[in-house]
Tab-separated table of C-alpha atoms in Angstrom:
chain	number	residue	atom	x	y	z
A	285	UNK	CA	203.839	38.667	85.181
A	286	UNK	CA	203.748	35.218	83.902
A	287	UNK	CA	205.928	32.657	85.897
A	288	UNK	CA	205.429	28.765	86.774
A	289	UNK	CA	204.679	28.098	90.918
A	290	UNK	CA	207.665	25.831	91.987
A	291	UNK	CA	205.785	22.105	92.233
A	292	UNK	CA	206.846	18.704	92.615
A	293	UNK	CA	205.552	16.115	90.556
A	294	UNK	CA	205.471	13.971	93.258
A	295	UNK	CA	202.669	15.847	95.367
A	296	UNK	CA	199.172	14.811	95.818
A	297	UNK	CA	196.262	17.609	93.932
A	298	UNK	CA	195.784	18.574	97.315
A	299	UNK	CA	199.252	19.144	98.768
A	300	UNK	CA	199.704	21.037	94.920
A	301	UNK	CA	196.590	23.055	96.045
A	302	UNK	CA	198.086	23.942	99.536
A	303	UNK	CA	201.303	25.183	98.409
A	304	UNK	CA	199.735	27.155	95.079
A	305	UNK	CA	197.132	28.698	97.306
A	306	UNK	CA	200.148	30.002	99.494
A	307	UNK	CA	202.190	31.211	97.220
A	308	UNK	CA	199.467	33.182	95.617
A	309	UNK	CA	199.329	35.244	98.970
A	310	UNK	CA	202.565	35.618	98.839
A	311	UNK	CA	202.448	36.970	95.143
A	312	UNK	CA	199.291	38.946	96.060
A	313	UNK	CA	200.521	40.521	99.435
A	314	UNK	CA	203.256	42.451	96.944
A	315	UNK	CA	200.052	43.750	95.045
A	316	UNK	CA	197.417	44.763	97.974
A	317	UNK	CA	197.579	44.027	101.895
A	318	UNK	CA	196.864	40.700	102.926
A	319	UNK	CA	195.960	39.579	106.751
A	320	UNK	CA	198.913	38.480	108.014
A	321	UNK	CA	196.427	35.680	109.673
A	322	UNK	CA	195.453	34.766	106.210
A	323	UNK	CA	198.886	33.982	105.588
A	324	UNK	CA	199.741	32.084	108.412
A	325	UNK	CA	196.828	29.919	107.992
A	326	UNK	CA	197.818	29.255	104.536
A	327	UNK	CA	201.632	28.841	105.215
A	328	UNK	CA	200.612	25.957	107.971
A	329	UNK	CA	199.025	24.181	105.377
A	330	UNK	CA	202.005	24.900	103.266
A	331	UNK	CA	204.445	23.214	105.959
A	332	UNK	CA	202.510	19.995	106.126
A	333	UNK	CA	203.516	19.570	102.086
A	334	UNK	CA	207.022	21.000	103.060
A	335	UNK	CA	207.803	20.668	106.030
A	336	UNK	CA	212.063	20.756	105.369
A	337	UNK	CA	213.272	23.671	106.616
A	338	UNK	CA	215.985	23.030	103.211
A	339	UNK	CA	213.318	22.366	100.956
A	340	UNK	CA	211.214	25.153	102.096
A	341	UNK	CA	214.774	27.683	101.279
A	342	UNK	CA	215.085	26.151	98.304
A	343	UNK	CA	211.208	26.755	97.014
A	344	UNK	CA	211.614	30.382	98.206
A	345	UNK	CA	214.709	30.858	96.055
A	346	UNK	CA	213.346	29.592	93.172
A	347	UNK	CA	210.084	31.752	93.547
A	348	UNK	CA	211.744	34.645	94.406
A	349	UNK	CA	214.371	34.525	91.438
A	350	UNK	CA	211.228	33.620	89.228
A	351	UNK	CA	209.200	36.120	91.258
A	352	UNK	CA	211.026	39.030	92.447
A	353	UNK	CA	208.787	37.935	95.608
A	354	UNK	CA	210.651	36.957	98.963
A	355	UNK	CA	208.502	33.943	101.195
A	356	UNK	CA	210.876	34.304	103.644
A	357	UNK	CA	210.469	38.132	103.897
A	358	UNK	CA	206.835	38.022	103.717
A	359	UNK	CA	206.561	35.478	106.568
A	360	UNK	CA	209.113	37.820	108.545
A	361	UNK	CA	206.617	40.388	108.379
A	362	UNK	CA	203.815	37.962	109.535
A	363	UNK	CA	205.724	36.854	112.738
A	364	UNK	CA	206.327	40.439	113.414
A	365	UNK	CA	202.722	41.873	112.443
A	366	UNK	CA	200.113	38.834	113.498
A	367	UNK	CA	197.371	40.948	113.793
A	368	UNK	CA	197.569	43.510	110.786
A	369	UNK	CA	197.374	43.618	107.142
A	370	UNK	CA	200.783	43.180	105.299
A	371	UNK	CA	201.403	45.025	102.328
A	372	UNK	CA	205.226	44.037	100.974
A	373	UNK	CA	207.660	45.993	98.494
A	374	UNK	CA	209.444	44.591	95.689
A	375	UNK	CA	213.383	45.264	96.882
């Protein structure tokens, strides 16, 4: 699949790393398990470039429609696994 991470221009390299290295967890957890610790670790880092509750929605629509790949879903199963591997489903 071939599809652009949603960035904004305005973002430091390092907040752009934070959020890229996030949601390619999220892209790989559809692909192969992930820890779900893994993922928390990098979706803290991921709230300190967005920490908006609105902005964060509105990334996770536009990667999902781009995506087919749900953050909010993903991070569900997280919060409700913390110590195991997740392995999500494309719906």
């Amino acid at each position: 699949m071939n599809f652009q991470f949603p960035i904004d221009a305005d973002w430091t390299t390092e907040e752009i790393v934070a959020v890229v290295e996030f949601l390619d967890l999220v892209e790989k957890a559809y692909h192969q398990p992930v820890e779900a610790k893994k993922l928390m670790e990098k979706y803290r880092a991921f709230k300190t470039v967005v920490p908006s509750i609105g902005e964060e929605k509105r990334l996770g629509r536009t990667f999902e429609q781009d995506t087919g790949y749900s953050l909010y879903q993903t991070m569900k199963q997280v919060k409700d696994q913390p110590d195991r591997k997740i392995k999500m489903t494309v719906r």
